Structures are given as structure tokens and as C-alpha cells.
PDB file of C-alpha atoms in Angstrom:
ATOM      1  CA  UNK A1327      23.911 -39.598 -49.517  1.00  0.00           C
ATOM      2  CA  UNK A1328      24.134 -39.947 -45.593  1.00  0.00           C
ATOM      3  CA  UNK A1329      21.368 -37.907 -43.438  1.00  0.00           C
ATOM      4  CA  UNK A1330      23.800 -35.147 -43.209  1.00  0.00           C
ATOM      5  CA  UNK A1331      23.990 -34.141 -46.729  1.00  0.00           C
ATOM      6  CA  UNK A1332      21.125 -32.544 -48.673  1.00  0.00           C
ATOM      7  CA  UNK A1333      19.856 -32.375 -52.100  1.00  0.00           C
ATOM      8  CA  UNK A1334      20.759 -28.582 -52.983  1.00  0.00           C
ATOM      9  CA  UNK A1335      16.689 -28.185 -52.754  1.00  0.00           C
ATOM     10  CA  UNK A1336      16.257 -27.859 -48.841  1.00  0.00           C
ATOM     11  CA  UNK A1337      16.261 -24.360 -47.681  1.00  0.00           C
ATOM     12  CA  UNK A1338      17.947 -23.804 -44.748  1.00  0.00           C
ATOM     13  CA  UNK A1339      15.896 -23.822 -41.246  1.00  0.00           C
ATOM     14  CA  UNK A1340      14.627 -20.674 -40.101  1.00  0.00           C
ATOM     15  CA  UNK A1341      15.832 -19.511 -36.258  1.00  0.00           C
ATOM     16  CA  UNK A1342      14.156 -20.721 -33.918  1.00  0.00           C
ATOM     17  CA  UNK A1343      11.616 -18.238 -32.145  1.00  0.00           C
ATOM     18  CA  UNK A1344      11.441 -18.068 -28.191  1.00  0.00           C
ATOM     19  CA  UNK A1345       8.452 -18.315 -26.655  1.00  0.00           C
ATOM     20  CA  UNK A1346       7.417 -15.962 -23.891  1.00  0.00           C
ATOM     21  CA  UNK A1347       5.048 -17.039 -21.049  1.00  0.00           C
ATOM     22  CA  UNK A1348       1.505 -15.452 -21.114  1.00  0.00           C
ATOM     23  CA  UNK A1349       1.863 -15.208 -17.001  1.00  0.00           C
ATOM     24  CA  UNK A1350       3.870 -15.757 -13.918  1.00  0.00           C
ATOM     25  CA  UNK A1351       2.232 -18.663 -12.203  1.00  0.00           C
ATOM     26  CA  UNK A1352       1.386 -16.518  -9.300  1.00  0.00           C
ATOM     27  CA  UNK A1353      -1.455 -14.763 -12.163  1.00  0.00           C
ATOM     28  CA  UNK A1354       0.631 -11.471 -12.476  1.00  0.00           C
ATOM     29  CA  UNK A1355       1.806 -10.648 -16.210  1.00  0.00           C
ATOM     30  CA  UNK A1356       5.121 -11.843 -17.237  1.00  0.00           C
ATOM     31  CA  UNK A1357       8.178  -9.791 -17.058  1.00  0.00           C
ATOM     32  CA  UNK A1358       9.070  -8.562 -20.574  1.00  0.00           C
ATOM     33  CA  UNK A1359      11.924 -10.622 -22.642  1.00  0.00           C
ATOM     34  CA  UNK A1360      15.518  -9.077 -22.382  1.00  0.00           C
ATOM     35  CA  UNK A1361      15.475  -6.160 -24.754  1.00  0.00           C
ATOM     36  CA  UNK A1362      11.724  -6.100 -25.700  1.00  0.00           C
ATOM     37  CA  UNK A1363      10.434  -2.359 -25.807  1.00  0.00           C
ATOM     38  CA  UNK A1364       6.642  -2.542 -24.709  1.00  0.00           C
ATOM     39  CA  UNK A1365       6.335   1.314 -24.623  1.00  0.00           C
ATOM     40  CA  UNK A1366       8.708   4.189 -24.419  1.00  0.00           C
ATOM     41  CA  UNK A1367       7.992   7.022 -21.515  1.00  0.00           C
ATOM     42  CA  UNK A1368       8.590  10.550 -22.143  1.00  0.00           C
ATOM     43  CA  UNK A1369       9.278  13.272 -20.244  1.00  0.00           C
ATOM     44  CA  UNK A1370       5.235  14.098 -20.442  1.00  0.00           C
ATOM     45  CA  UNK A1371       4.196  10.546 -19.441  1.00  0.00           C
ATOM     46  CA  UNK A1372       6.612  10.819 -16.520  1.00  0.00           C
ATOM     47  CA  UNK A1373       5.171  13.870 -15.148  1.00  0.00           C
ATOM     48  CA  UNK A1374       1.625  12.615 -15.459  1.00  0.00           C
ATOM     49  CA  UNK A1375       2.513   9.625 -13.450  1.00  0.00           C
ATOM     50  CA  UNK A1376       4.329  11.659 -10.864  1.00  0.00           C
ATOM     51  CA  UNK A1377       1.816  14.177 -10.518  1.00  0.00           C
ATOM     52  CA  UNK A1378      -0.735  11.565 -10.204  1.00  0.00           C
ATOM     53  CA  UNK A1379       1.013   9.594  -7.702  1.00  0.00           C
ATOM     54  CA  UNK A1380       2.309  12.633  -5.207  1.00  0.00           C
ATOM     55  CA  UNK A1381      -1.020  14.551  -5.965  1.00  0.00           C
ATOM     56  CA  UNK A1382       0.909  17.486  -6.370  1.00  0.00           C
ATOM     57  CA  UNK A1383       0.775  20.275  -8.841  1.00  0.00           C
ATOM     58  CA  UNK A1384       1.557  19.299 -12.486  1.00  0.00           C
ATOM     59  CA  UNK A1385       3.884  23.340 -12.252  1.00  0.00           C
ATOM     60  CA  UNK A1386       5.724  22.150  -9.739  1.00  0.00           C
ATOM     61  CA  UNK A1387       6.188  18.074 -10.805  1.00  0.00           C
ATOM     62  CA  UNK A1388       7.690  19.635 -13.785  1.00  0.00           C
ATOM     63  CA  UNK A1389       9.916  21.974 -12.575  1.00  0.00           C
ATOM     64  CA  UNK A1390      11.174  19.261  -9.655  1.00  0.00           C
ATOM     65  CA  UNK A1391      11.563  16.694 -12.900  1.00  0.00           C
ATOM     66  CA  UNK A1392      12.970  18.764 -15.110  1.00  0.00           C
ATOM     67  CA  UNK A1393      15.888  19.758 -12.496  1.00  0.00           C
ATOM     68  CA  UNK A1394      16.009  16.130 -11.549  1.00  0.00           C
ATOM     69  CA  UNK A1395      16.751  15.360 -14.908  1.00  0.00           C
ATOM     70  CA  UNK A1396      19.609  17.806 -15.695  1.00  0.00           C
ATOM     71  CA  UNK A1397      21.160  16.831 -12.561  1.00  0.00           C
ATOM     72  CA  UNK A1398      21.085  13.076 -13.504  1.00  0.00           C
ATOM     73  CA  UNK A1399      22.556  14.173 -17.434  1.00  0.00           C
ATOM     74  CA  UNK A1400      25.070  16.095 -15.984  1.00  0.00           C
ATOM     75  CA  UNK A1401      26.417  13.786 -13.492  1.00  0.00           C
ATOM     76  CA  UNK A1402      26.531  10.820 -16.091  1.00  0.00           C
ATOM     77  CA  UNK A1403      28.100  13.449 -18.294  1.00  0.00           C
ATOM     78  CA  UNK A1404      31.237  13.620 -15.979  1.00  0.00           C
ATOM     79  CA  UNK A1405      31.207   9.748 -15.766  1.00  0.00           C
ATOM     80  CA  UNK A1406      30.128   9.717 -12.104  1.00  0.00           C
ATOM     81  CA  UNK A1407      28.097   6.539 -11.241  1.00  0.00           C
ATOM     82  CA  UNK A1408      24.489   6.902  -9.758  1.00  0.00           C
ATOM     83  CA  UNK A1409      22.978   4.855  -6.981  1.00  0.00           C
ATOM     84  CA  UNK A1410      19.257   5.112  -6.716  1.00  0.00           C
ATOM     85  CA  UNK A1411      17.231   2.746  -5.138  1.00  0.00           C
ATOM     86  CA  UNK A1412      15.036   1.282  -6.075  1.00  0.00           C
ATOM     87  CA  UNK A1413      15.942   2.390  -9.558  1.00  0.00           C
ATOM     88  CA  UNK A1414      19.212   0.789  -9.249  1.00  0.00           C
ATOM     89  CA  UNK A1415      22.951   1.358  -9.910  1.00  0.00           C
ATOM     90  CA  UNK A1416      23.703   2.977 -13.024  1.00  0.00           C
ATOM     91  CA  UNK A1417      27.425   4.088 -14.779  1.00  0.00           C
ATOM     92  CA  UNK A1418      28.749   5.166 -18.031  1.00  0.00           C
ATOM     93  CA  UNK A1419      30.038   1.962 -19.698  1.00  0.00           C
ATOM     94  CA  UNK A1420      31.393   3.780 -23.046  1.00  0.00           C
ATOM     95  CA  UNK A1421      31.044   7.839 -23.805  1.00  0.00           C
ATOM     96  CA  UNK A1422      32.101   9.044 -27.004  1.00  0.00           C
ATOM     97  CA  UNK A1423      31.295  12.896 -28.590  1.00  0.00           C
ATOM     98  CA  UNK A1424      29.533  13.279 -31.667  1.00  0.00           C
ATOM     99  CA  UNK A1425      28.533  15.836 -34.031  1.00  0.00           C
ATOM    100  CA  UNK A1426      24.706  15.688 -32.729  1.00  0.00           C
ATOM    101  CA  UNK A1427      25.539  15.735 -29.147  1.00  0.00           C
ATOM    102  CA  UNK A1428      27.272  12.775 -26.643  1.00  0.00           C
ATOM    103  CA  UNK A1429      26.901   8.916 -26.801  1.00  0.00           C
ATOM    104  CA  UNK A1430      26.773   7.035 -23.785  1.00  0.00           C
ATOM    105  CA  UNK A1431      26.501   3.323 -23.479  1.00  0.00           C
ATOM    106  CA  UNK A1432      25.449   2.933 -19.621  1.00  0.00           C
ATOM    107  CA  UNK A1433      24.939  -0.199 -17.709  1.00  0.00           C
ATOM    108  CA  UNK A1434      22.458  -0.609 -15.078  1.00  0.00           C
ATOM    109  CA  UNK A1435      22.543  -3.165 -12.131  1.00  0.00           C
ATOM    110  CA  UNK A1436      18.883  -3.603 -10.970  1.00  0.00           C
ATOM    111  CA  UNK A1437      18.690  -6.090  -7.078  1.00  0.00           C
ATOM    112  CA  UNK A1438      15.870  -8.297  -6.826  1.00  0.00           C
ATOM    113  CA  UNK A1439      13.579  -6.465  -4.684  1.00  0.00           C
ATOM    114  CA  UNK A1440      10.100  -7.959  -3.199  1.00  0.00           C
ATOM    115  CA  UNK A1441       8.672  -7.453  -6.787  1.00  0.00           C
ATOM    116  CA  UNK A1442      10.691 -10.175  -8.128  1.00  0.00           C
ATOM    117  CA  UNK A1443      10.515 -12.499  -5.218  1.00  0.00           C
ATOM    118  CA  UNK A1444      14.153 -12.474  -4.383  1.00  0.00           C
ATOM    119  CA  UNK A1445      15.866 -11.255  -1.046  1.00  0.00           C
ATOM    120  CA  UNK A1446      17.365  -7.618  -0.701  1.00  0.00           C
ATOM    121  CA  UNK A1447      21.088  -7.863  -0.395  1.00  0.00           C
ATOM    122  CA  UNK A1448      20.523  -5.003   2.402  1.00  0.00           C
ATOM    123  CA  UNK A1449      18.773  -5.936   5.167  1.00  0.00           C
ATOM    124  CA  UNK A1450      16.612  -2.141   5.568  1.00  0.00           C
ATOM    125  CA  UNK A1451      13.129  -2.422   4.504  1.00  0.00           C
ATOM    126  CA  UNK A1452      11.818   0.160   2.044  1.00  0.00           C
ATOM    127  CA  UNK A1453      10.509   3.139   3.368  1.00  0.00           C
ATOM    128  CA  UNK A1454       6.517   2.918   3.338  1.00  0.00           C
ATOM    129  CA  UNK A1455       6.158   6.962   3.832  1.00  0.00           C
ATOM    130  CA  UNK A1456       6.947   9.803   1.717  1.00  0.00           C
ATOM    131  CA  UNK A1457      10.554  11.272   1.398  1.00  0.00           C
ATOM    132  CA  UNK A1458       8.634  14.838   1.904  1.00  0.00           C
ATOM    133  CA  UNK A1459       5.323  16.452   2.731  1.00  0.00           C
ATOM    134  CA  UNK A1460       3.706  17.824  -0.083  1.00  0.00           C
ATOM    135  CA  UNK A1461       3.056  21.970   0.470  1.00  0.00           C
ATOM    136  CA  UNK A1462      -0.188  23.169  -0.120  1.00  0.00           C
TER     137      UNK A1462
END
């Protein structure tokens, strides 16, 4: 027998896992692995973190979402492509119709802003005030 052939007894080697750093070396948490799913945010979870972040009235956070929202569905509907920094560039990839509703396959082209450490490919800086004042 030569080193290549086996016995009929060995089982065959299991994949090999990959391992994931515990933290960046600067001490912040690791970015999660390509298609790991930490969490999933809802609609709800969004409009708590909005709310809490613009101090604004959890009424009106979910009205300004919820139009937000249908805007963004309908425009992806039509296959129109979305730029929103610092979100990032989004466009249909595949739609098909279904029984249950539409299927979209959408790809989304994220730059590597100051988070990640890498330059802007625009040289503007990002806006350190609000968009708009918040009505009392």
C-alpha cells in the first residue's frame, strides 16, 4: 500500500473549521465572519434605536420609518439602485414573482469608511451635525 491508499477503515476527514479572532488588535471586537447572523433587527428594534438616538418621539420615528421604508421597497421594486451613505450602494441583482409576494436577490457595495481604517474614495468628510432639527 503507498501513503495514498487507505485500508477501507479510515473515515474521511472532517472540513476544516475557520477560526475567528476574539479581537481586532486595536481591543475593539472583531468584525463578524462573511455571512454570520449575530442578531436580526426588526422594524421595532430599529425604531427604538432611532428614537433613542434623535431623542425624538417614538409617534413620529415610526411614522418617518415606516414611510422610509415603503419608499426604499418600492424603489427596489422598480429595480432602481439606491445610494445611501454611509449605508452604502445597494441594487436588485435577481427579482423574480412568487406566489407569496417578490424575491429579490440584492447586492450591496459597502466603502471602507473611518470604522474600518481604510480611506474614503471621496474626499468630503462626514457630516458631524444633524440632517434636521428635531421639532418640539
Amino acid at each position: 500500500m503507498t501513503s495514498k491508499e487507505t485500508s477501507g477503515t479510515d473515515k474521511p476527514s472532517a472540513p476544516k473549521k475557520r477560526r475567528t479572532p476574539a479581537a481586532a488588535p486595536s481591543g475593539e471586537p472583531a468584525a463578524a465572519p462573511v455571512g454570520a447572523v449575530l442578531a436580526t433587527v426588526k422594524k421595532k428594534d430599529l425604531l427604538e434605536r432611532v428614537a433613542q438616538a434623535t431623542g425624538a418621539d417614538h409617534k413620529q420615528v415610526r411614522d418617518i420609518i415606516e414611510a422610509t421604508l415603503t419608499a426604499l421597497g418600492e424603489a427596489l421594486s422598480k429595480g432602481e439602485e439606491l445610494n445611501l451613505p454611509p449605508f452604502g450602494k445597494l441594487k436588485v441583482n435577481r427579482q423574480h414573482e412568487r406566489a407569496v409576494g417578490e424575491m429579490m436577490t440584492l447586492k450591496l457595495r459597502r466603502g471602507a469608511g473611518p470604522a474600518a481604517g481604510g480611506k474614503s474614495s471621496s474626499k468630503r468628510k462626514l457630516a458631524k451635525e444633524p440632517l434636521a432639527e428635531v421639532e418640539d
